[in-house]
Amino acid sequence: MLARIHRMWWGDCMEPRPYFQPRPVPAWGAPLPPPAHAPMAPPQRGWHPPPITPFPGYQAPQPLPAYRVPPGRPVYPPPVGYGPRPRARGRSHTGLIIGGASFVLVAILMLGTVVVWSVHQDSGGRHPVRVTSTWQYSPTSTWISPKVTPPQPPPGPQPVYALGDNPLFRDREAGFTNAPCSTSTWPFDIPHAEAFYRDLLGCLDPEWKRLLDGLRLPWSSPGLVVAGSYVDSPCGGEDFSGGETAAFYCSANNTIYMSTVSMSPNRYGNHDGFYLAVYAHEYGHHVQELSGISSEEWNQRVAAGVDSPVGLELSRRSELQAQCFSGMFLGSRRGGTITQHELDLAWNDQYRGDGQRSKRDHGSNEHSAAWWRHGSLKNRLWECNTWLSDSSEVS
């Protein structure tokens, strides 16, 4: 069934489409298909984000140990038994006095135990807590207050270390709403580029937060660094002047790195669509990291061999999925500075795969464009589940 679906969308991406095609619309918003199918442009020199090396997946927190419910009543020591009466040695009352004092001391200890138990039994209600009460005898009869271990709050959303069956793809109606997106400037230098990309972040953050919150997955906004020709990061340094890298995402600090050199206004001008497509692609890697996909992909890739055929295919599935997420976002924008013209420009700029490179870790130019367009047309997270696609669709 899945193969048939993908054969259907593959034809959709590679053939002209009518101006509008109706499709089911969820109650929360109407993600519409994009307007006219733009003709394919000649292949351009592709950009190649550096290999993403997420940290190995950490273990999910273990459930809290079950607390022991106190018994219904404290266990009292058995009464002291009477032994055979000792042989009388005169009429001394010393033994009687000592025995009486011992009895009084035992009674006090028992009374203290009952009081402590009663207080905590009544305050516990239907939510008992483990209570550690310590009596310490001293010449001044000091009582050490009981130590109460408060119940721990339930953990928040946690990443799920899975690929094709990740909760990110669980809801078949999960997609972006139709909303405008506007920028206040354009990235002709680093200060203006920072303002520009933060405007775009203000469009991406609410959409992804809504989706991940609804799927019970963690969300946080990514960091942003805008550089010129070179930048250092916890994932390593990157030279943007070489023409191979336009942008990248570093999972070590959850930050997107953009450049005014690789994404130069001298080449792209003040057209928001070009920049947003790349930025939304890197944001897609951030979502993969938050959801647990990146960690699982990297662990499987290391196990198979990072540059083995299996390892490289895993990398291509990850990159093509980020392409699909990027297309989803641009295809769902309605209004603002992301106009139909901007969408058309971005549509024709997605031949950003491996090209003639020998290392096949991003996918072919044709698949890079096809997956971006598929996301733009479908606007559903599950449609971007590259992990379940046939190998021929992620080559």
Short mmCIF file of C-alpha atoms in Angstrom, two decimals:
data_model
loop_
_atom_site.label_atom_id
_atom_site.label_comp_id
_atom_site.label_asym_id
_atom_site.label_seq_id
_atom_site.Cartn_x
_atom_site.Cartn_y
_atom_site.Cartn_z
CA MET A 1 0.00 0.00 0.00
CA LEU A 2 2.78 2.41 0.95
CA ALA A 3 4.67 1.69 -2.25
CA ARG A 4 1.52 2.42 -4.27
CA ILE A 5 1.02 5.73 -2.46
CA HIS A 6 4.58 6.78 -3.14
CA ARG A 7 4.29 5.81 -6.80
CA MET A 8 1.26 8.06 -6.95
CA TRP A 9 2.95 11.09 -5.38
CA TRP A 10 6.13 10.51 -7.40
CA GLY A 11 4.08 11.01 -10.55
CA ASP A 12 2.42 14.05 -8.99
CA CYS A 13 5.80 15.67 -8.34
CA MET A 14 7.22 15.00 -11.78
CA GLU A 15 4.14 15.91 -13.89
CA PRO A 16 2.17 19.18 -14.26
CA ARG A 17 -0.74 19.63 -11.87
CA PRO A 18 -3.97 21.63 -12.19
CA TYR A 19 -4.02 25.03 -10.52
CA PHE A 20 -5.91 23.69 -7.51
CA GLN A 21 -6.80 20.18 -6.52
CA PRO A 22 -9.25 19.60 -3.66
CA ARG A 23 -8.18 17.42 -0.78
CA PRO A 24 -9.53 16.71 2.71
CA VAL A 25 -9.11 19.66 5.02
CA PRO A 26 -8.65 19.17 8.79
CA ALA A 27 -10.82 21.13 11.20
CA TRP A 28 -7.90 23.16 12.60
CA GLY A 29 -7.02 24.81 9.29
CA ALA A 30 -7.03 24.37 5.58
CA PRO A 31 -3.63 23.44 4.15
CA LEU A 32 -4.29 23.97 0.46
CA PRO A 33 -2.19 22.68 -2.41
CA PRO A 34 0.04 25.31 -4.00
CA PRO A 35 -0.97 27.13 -7.16
CA ALA A 36 0.32 26.41 -10.64
CA HIS A 37 3.01 23.84 -11.03
CA ALA A 38 6.20 25.75 -11.79
CA PRO A 39 8.38 24.44 -14.62
CA MET A 40 11.65 22.87 -13.62
CA ALA A 41 14.69 25.07 -13.89
CA PRO A 42 18.07 23.80 -15.07
CA PRO A 43 20.09 22.20 -12.27
CA GLN A 44 22.07 24.66 -10.20
CA ARG A 45 25.17 24.09 -8.16
CA GLY A 46 23.90 22.30 -5.06
CA TRP A 47 24.61 23.22 -1.48
CA HIS A 48 25.81 20.57 0.93
CA PRO A 49 25.31 20.99 4.68
CA PRO A 50 28.08 19.27 6.64
CA PRO A 51 27.41 15.80 7.97
CA ILE A 52 25.27 16.08 11.07
CA THR A 53 26.75 14.20 13.97
CA PRO A 54 24.22 14.12 16.76
CA PHE A 55 25.22 12.87 20.12
CA PRO A 56 24.43 9.20 20.78
CA GLY A 57 20.94 8.88 22.14
CA TYR A 58 20.76 9.13 25.86
CA GLN A 59 18.65 6.74 27.83
CA ALA A 60 15.17 7.87 28.70
CA PRO A 61 14.71 8.52 32.43
CA GLN A 62 13.83 5.42 34.38
CA PRO A 63 10.43 5.44 36.11
CA LEU A 64 10.47 6.50 39.70
CA PRO A 65 10.72 3.59 42.16
CA ALA A 66 7.42 2.73 43.69
CA TYR A 67 7.10 4.04 47.20
CA ARG A 68 6.15 1.69 49.99
CA VAL A 69 2.73 2.33 51.41
CA PRO A 70 2.84 2.35 55.24
CA PRO A 71 0.98 -0.51 56.91
CA GLY A 72 -2.39 0.09 58.45
CA ARG A 73 -0.95 0.43 61.94
CA PRO A 74 2.57 0.38 63.37
CA VAL A 75 3.89 -2.91 64.61
CA TYR A 76 4.38 -2.75 68.32
CA PRO A 77 6.99 -4.85 70.06
CA PRO A 78 5.56 -7.84 71.95
CA PRO A 79 4.94 -7.31 75.67
CA VAL A 80 7.75 -8.24 77.96
CA GLY A 81 6.99 -11.68 79.44
CA TYR A 82 7.12 -12.46 83.12
CA GLY A 83 9.71 -14.99 84.10
CA PRO A 84 9.87 -17.01 87.27
CA ARG A 85 9.84 -14.81 90.34
CA PRO A 86 13.40 -14.34 91.66
CA ARG A 87 14.23 -15.55 95.13
CA ALA A 88 13.69 -12.75 97.65
CA ARG A 89 16.78 -11.07 99.09
CA GLY A 90 15.48 -8.91 101.83
CA ARG A 91 12.99 -6.08 101.47
CA SER A 92 14.91 -3.79 99.11
CA HIS A 93 12.69 -1.76 96.69
CA THR A 94 15.47 -1.08 94.17
CA GLY A 95 14.21 -3.65 91.69
CA LEU A 96 10.68 -2.28 91.88
CA ILE A 97 11.88 1.24 91.22
CA ILE A 98 14.02 0.20 88.22
CA GLY A 99 11.22 -1.92 86.80
CA GLY A 100 8.75 0.93 87.16
CA ALA A 101 11.09 3.38 85.47
CA SER A 102 11.64 0.97 82.60
CA PHE A 103 7.90 0.53 82.15
CA VAL A 104 7.36 4.30 82.03
CA LEU A 105 10.15 4.74 79.44
CA VAL A 106 8.70 2.02 77.21
CA ALA A 107 5.27 3.61 77.48
CA ILE A 108 6.65 7.02 76.44
CA LEU A 109 8.38 5.51 73.41
CA MET A 110 5.20 3.71 72.39
CA LEU A 111 3.13 6.85 72.78
CA GLY A 112 5.59 8.83 70.64
CA THR A 113 5.37 6.23 67.90
CA VAL A 114 1.58 6.40 67.88
CA VAL A 115 1.61 10.20 67.68
CA VAL A 116 4.06 10.32 64.78
CA TRP A 117 2.17 7.65 62.88
CA SER A 118 -1.19 9.29 63.43
CA VAL A 119 0.00 12.65 62.15
CA HIS A 120 1.40 11.26 58.90
CA GLN A 121 -1.42 8.80 58.39
CA ASP A 122 -3.99 11.61 58.57
CA SER A 123 -2.03 14.06 56.40
CA GLY A 124 -1.33 11.49 53.71
CA GLY A 125 -4.95 11.12 52.62
CA ARG A 126 -5.27 9.15 49.43
CA HIS A 127 -1.70 10.00 48.44
CA PRO A 128 0.57 8.42 51.02
CA VAL A 129 4.22 9.28 51.03
CA ARG A 130 7.15 7.39 52.35
CA VAL A 131 7.98 8.76 55.77
CA THR A 132 11.25 8.17 57.55
CA SER A 133 10.86 8.90 61.23
CA THR A 134 13.84 8.75 63.53
CA TRP A 135 13.72 8.78 67.29
CA GLN A 136 16.99 9.58 68.98
CA TYR A 137 17.32 9.26 72.75
CA SER A 138 19.62 11.63 74.56
CA PRO A 139 19.81 12.95 78.11
CA THR A 140 17.72 15.95 76.94
CA SER A 141 15.20 13.72 75.07
CA THR A 142 15.73 15.36 71.63
CA TRP A 143 13.27 14.36 68.88
CA ILE A 144 14.54 14.45 65.27
CA SER A 145 11.83 15.63 62.86
CA PRO A 146 10.65 13.04 60.33
CA LYS A 147 12.03 13.35 56.79
CA VAL A 148 9.33 13.42 54.11
CA THR A 149 10.13 12.47 50.49
CA PRO A 150 7.74 14.50 48.30
CA PRO A 151 6.25 12.82 45.23
CA GLN A 152 8.07 13.67 41.99
CA PRO A 153 6.14 15.41 39.18
CA PRO A 154 5.58 13.34 36.04
CA PRO A 155 8.27 13.84 33.37
CA GLY A 156 7.50 16.08 30.42
CA PRO A 157 7.53 15.00 26.78
CA GLN A 158 10.58 12.93 25.91
CA PRO A 159 12.19 12.15 22.55
CA VAL A 160 11.36 8.77 21.07
CA TYR A 161 14.32 6.99 19.52
CA ALA A 162 12.62 5.57 16.45
CA LEU A 163 12.53 6.28 12.72
CA GLY A 164 9.58 5.11 10.62
CA ASP A 165 7.35 4.53 13.64
CA ASN A 166 8.27 7.77 15.40
CA PRO A 167 5.26 9.57 16.93
CA LEU A 168 6.05 12.50 14.64
CA PHE A 169 4.18 10.63 11.88
CA ARG A 170 1.34 9.26 14.00
CA ASP A 171 -1.40 11.77 13.13
CA ARG A 172 -2.23 11.74 9.44
CA GLU A 173 -3.90 15.15 9.66
CA ALA A 174 -0.91 16.87 11.31
CA GLY A 175 0.33 19.68 9.08
CA PHE A 176 0.95 23.41 9.00
CA THR A 177 -1.85 25.94 9.09
CA ASN A 178 -2.24 28.49 6.32
CA ALA A 179 -0.73 31.63 7.78
CA PRO A 180 1.20 34.65 6.54
CA CYS A 181 4.90 35.14 7.14
CA SER A 182 6.68 38.46 6.76
CA THR A 183 10.21 39.76 7.12
CA SER A 184 11.17 43.31 8.03
CA THR A 185 14.42 43.46 6.07
CA TRP A 186 16.63 41.30 3.87
CA PRO A 187 20.01 39.71 4.65
CA PHE A 188 22.51 42.00 2.92
CA ASP A 189 24.87 42.02 5.94
CA ILE A 190 25.20 40.14 9.22
CA PRO A 191 23.12 42.47 11.47
CA HIS A 192 20.28 42.64 8.95
CA ALA A 193 20.55 38.91 8.28
CA GLU A 194 20.13 38.21 12.00
CA ALA A 195 16.95 40.30 12.04
CA PHE A 196 15.77 38.63 8.84
CA TYR A 197 16.21 35.06 10.09
CA ARG A 198 14.66 35.91 13.46
CA ASP A 199 11.61 37.12 11.57
CA LEU A 200 11.47 33.72 9.86
CA LEU A 201 12.00 32.02 13.21
CA GLY A 202 8.91 33.82 14.45
CA CYS A 203 6.95 32.10 11.68
CA LEU A 204 8.45 28.62 12.14
CA ASP A 205 8.43 28.39 15.93
CA PRO A 206 4.65 28.59 16.54
CA GLU A 207 3.88 26.03 13.86
CA TRP A 208 6.39 23.44 15.00
CA LYS A 209 5.58 24.01 18.67
CA ARG A 210 1.89 23.37 18.03
CA LEU A 211 2.65 20.17 16.12
CA LEU A 212 5.17 18.74 18.60
CA ASP A 213 3.05 19.67 21.62
CA GLY A 214 0.10 17.90 20.04
CA LEU A 215 2.19 14.80 19.43
CA ARG A 216 3.61 14.81 22.98
CA LEU A 217 7.15 15.41 21.77
CA PRO A 218 9.55 17.95 23.27
CA TRP A 219 9.94 21.34 21.64
CA SER A 220 12.39 24.20 21.99
CA SER A 221 13.38 27.01 19.70
CA PRO A 222 16.72 26.54 17.93
CA GLY A 223 19.60 28.93 18.34
CA LEU A 224 20.74 31.10 15.46
CA VAL A 225 24.22 32.19 14.38
CA VAL A 226 24.79 34.27 11.24
CA ALA A 227 28.36 34.34 9.96
CA GLY A 228 30.33 35.61 7.02
CA SER A 229 32.83 33.32 5.36
CA TYR A 230 33.89 31.22 8.37
CA VAL A 231 32.36 30.09 11.64
CA ASP A 232 33.34 27.88 14.56
CA SER A 233 30.80 25.62 16.25
CA PRO A 234 30.83 22.71 18.72
CA CYS A 235 30.42 20.49 15.66
CA GLY A 236 33.56 21.94 14.04
CA GLY A 237 34.57 24.90 11.93
CA GLU A 238 33.02 25.62 8.55
CA ASP A 239 34.30 27.66 5.61
CA PHE A 240 31.30 29.07 3.75
CA SER A 241 33.44 30.64 1.04
CA GLY A 242 34.15 27.31 -0.64
CA GLY A 243 30.74 27.14 -2.29
CA GLU A 244 29.90 23.70 -0.87
CA THR A 245 27.95 24.65 2.26
CA ALA A 246 25.08 27.13 2.47
CA ALA A 247 24.02 26.47 6.06
CA PHE A 248 24.12 23.76 8.70
CA TYR A 249 22.58 22.65 11.97
CA CYS A 250 24.70 21.61 14.96
CA SER A 251 22.97 19.24 17.36
CA ALA A 252 25.60 19.81 20.06
CA ASN A 253 24.07 23.22 20.83
CA ASN A 254 20.80 22.98 18.85
CA THR A 255 21.78 25.92 16.66
CA ILE A 256 21.26 26.79 13.00
CA TYR A 257 24.23 28.43 11.27
CA MET A 258 23.52 30.69 8.28
CA SER A 259 25.95 32.69 6.16
CA THR A 260 25.82 35.95 4.24
CA VAL A 261 28.51 34.58 1.90
CA SER A 262 27.06 31.23 0.86
CA MET A 263 23.52 32.66 0.84
CA SER A 264 24.63 35.94 -0.69
CA PRO A 265 22.15 38.66 -1.62
CA ASN A 266 24.39 39.25 -4.63
CA ARG A 267 23.03 35.97 -5.95
CA TYR A 268 19.56 35.70 -4.39
CA GLY A 269 18.64 39.37 -3.95
CA ASN A 270 15.75 40.25 -1.67
CA HIS A 271 13.65 37.18 -2.43
CA ASP A 272 12.53 35.61 0.84
CA GLY A 273 11.71 32.24 -0.68
CA PHE A 274 15.32 31.25 -1.35
CA TYR A 275 16.47 31.96 2.18
CA LEU A 276 13.41 30.53 3.89
CA ALA A 277 13.72 27.22 2.00
CA VAL A 278 17.26 26.71 3.30
CA TYR A 279 16.44 27.95 6.80
CA ALA A 280 13.34 25.73 7.02
CA HIS A 281 15.46 22.75 5.88
CA GLU A 282 17.86 23.29 8.80
CA TYR A 283 14.92 23.77 11.15
CA GLY A 284 13.74 20.37 9.94
CA HIS A 285 16.98 18.87 11.25
CA HIS A 286 16.26 20.56 14.58
CA VAL A 287 12.86 18.84 14.67
CA GLN A 288 14.53 15.51 13.89
CA GLU A 289 16.85 16.09 16.84
CA LEU A 290 14.03 17.03 19.24
CA SER A 291 11.86 14.06 18.27
CA GLY A 292 14.66 11.49 18.69
CA ILE A 293 14.97 10.72 14.97
CA SER A 294 18.48 12.14 14.56
CA SER A 295 19.91 10.19 17.47
CA GLU A 296 18.39 6.93 16.25
CA GLU A 297 19.54 7.58 12.69
CA TRP A 298 23.07 8.29 13.83
CA ASN A 299 23.21 5.24 16.10
CA GLN A 300 22.07 2.99 13.27
CA ARG A 301 24.48 4.66 10.88
CA VAL A 302 27.42 4.14 13.21
CA ALA A 303 26.42 0.50 13.71
CA ALA A 304 26.23 -0.07 9.94
CA GLY A 305 29.31 2.02 9.11
CA VAL A 306 28.98 5.77 8.60
CA ASP A 307 30.05 5.64 4.95
CA SER A 308 28.77 2.16 4.16
CA PRO A 309 25.92 1.81 1.64
CA VAL A 310 23.43 1.38 4.50
CA GLY A 311 24.91 4.30 6.42
CA LEU A 312 24.78 6.63 3.42
CA GLU A 313 21.19 5.64 2.68
CA LEU A 314 20.23 6.55 6.25
CA SER A 315 21.85 9.95 5.73
CA ARG A 316 19.94 10.48 2.49
CA ARG A 317 16.65 9.62 4.15
CA SER A 318 17.37 12.21 6.83
CA GLU A 319 18.32 14.95 4.36
CA LEU A 320 15.39 14.29 2.03
CA GLN A 321 13.03 14.38 4.98
CA ALA A 322 14.35 17.84 5.92
CA GLN A 323 13.69 18.85 2.31
CA CYS A 324 10.11 17.65 2.63
CA PHE A 325 9.62 19.60 5.87
CA SER A 326 10.96 22.74 4.17
CA GLY A 327 8.55 22.35 1.28
CA MET A 328 5.67 21.82 3.70
CA PHE A 329 6.34 25.13 5.37
CA LEU A 330 6.69 27.27 2.26
CA GLY A 331 3.74 25.62 0.58
CA SER A 332 1.49 26.45 3.52
CA ARG A 333 2.32 30.19 3.75
CA ARG A 334 -0.48 32.51 2.70
CA GLY A 335 0.27 36.21 2.61
CA GLY A 336 2.96 38.47 3.96
CA THR A 337 6.25 38.64 2.10
CA ILE A 338 6.11 34.93 1.16
CA THR A 339 4.13 35.47 -2.02
CA GLN A 340 3.31 33.08 -4.82
CA HIS A 341 6.27 34.47 -6.71
CA GLU A 342 8.57 33.60 -3.80
CA LEU A 343 7.16 30.07 -3.70
CA ASP A 344 7.76 29.70 -7.44
CA LEU A 345 11.38 30.80 -7.04
CA ALA A 346 11.97 28.36 -4.20
CA TRP A 347 10.21 25.59 -6.15
CA ASN A 348 12.77 25.94 -8.93
CA ASP A 349 15.77 26.13 -6.60
CA GLN A 350 15.59 22.69 -4.99
CA TYR A 351 18.08 20.79 -7.17
CA ARG A 352 20.36 20.78 -4.16
CA GLY A 353 21.35 17.14 -3.88
CA ASP A 354 24.63 15.35 -4.30
CA GLY A 355 24.99 16.25 -7.97
CA GLN A 356 28.31 14.92 -9.24
CA ARG A 357 29.77 14.42 -5.78
CA SER A 358 31.14 10.95 -5.12
CA LYS A 359 29.74 10.80 -1.59
CA ARG A 360 26.02 10.05 -1.89
CA ASP A 361 24.80 11.29 1.48
CA HIS A 362 22.12 13.85 0.48
CA GLY A 363 20.26 12.25 -2.41
CA SER A 364 20.16 13.00 -6.10
CA ASN A 365 19.23 16.45 -7.39
CA GLU A 366 15.99 14.99 -8.75
CA HIS A 367 15.01 13.44 -5.43
CA SER A 368 15.96 16.59 -3.55
CA ALA A 369 13.55 18.61 -5.68
CA ALA A 370 10.86 15.91 -5.70
CA TRP A 371 10.73 15.53 -1.92
CA TRP A 372 10.62 19.32 -1.40
CA ARG A 373 7.75 19.62 -3.87
CA HIS A 374 5.98 16.66 -2.34
CA GLY A 375 6.00 18.37 1.05
CA SER A 376 4.78 21.60 -0.51
CA LEU A 377 1.89 19.80 -2.21
CA LYS A 378 0.82 17.49 0.60
CA ASN A 379 1.50 19.45 3.82
CA ARG A 380 1.27 16.42 6.11
CA LEU A 381 4.04 15.17 8.37
CA TRP A 382 3.39 11.52 7.60
CA GLU A 383 3.86 12.25 3.90
CA CYS A 384 7.49 13.12 4.75
CA ASN A 385 8.19 9.72 6.33
CA THR A 386 11.20 8.91 4.18
CA TRP A 387 12.14 6.08 6.55
CA LEU A 388 9.38 3.88 5.12
CA SER A 389 10.02 4.75 1.48
CA ASP A 390 11.53 2.34 -0.99
CA SER A 391 15.28 2.66 -1.48
CA SER A 392 14.71 3.72 -5.08
CA GLU A 393 12.91 6.83 -3.83
CA VAL A 394 15.80 8.01 -1.64
CA SER A 395 18.74 7.28 -3.95
#
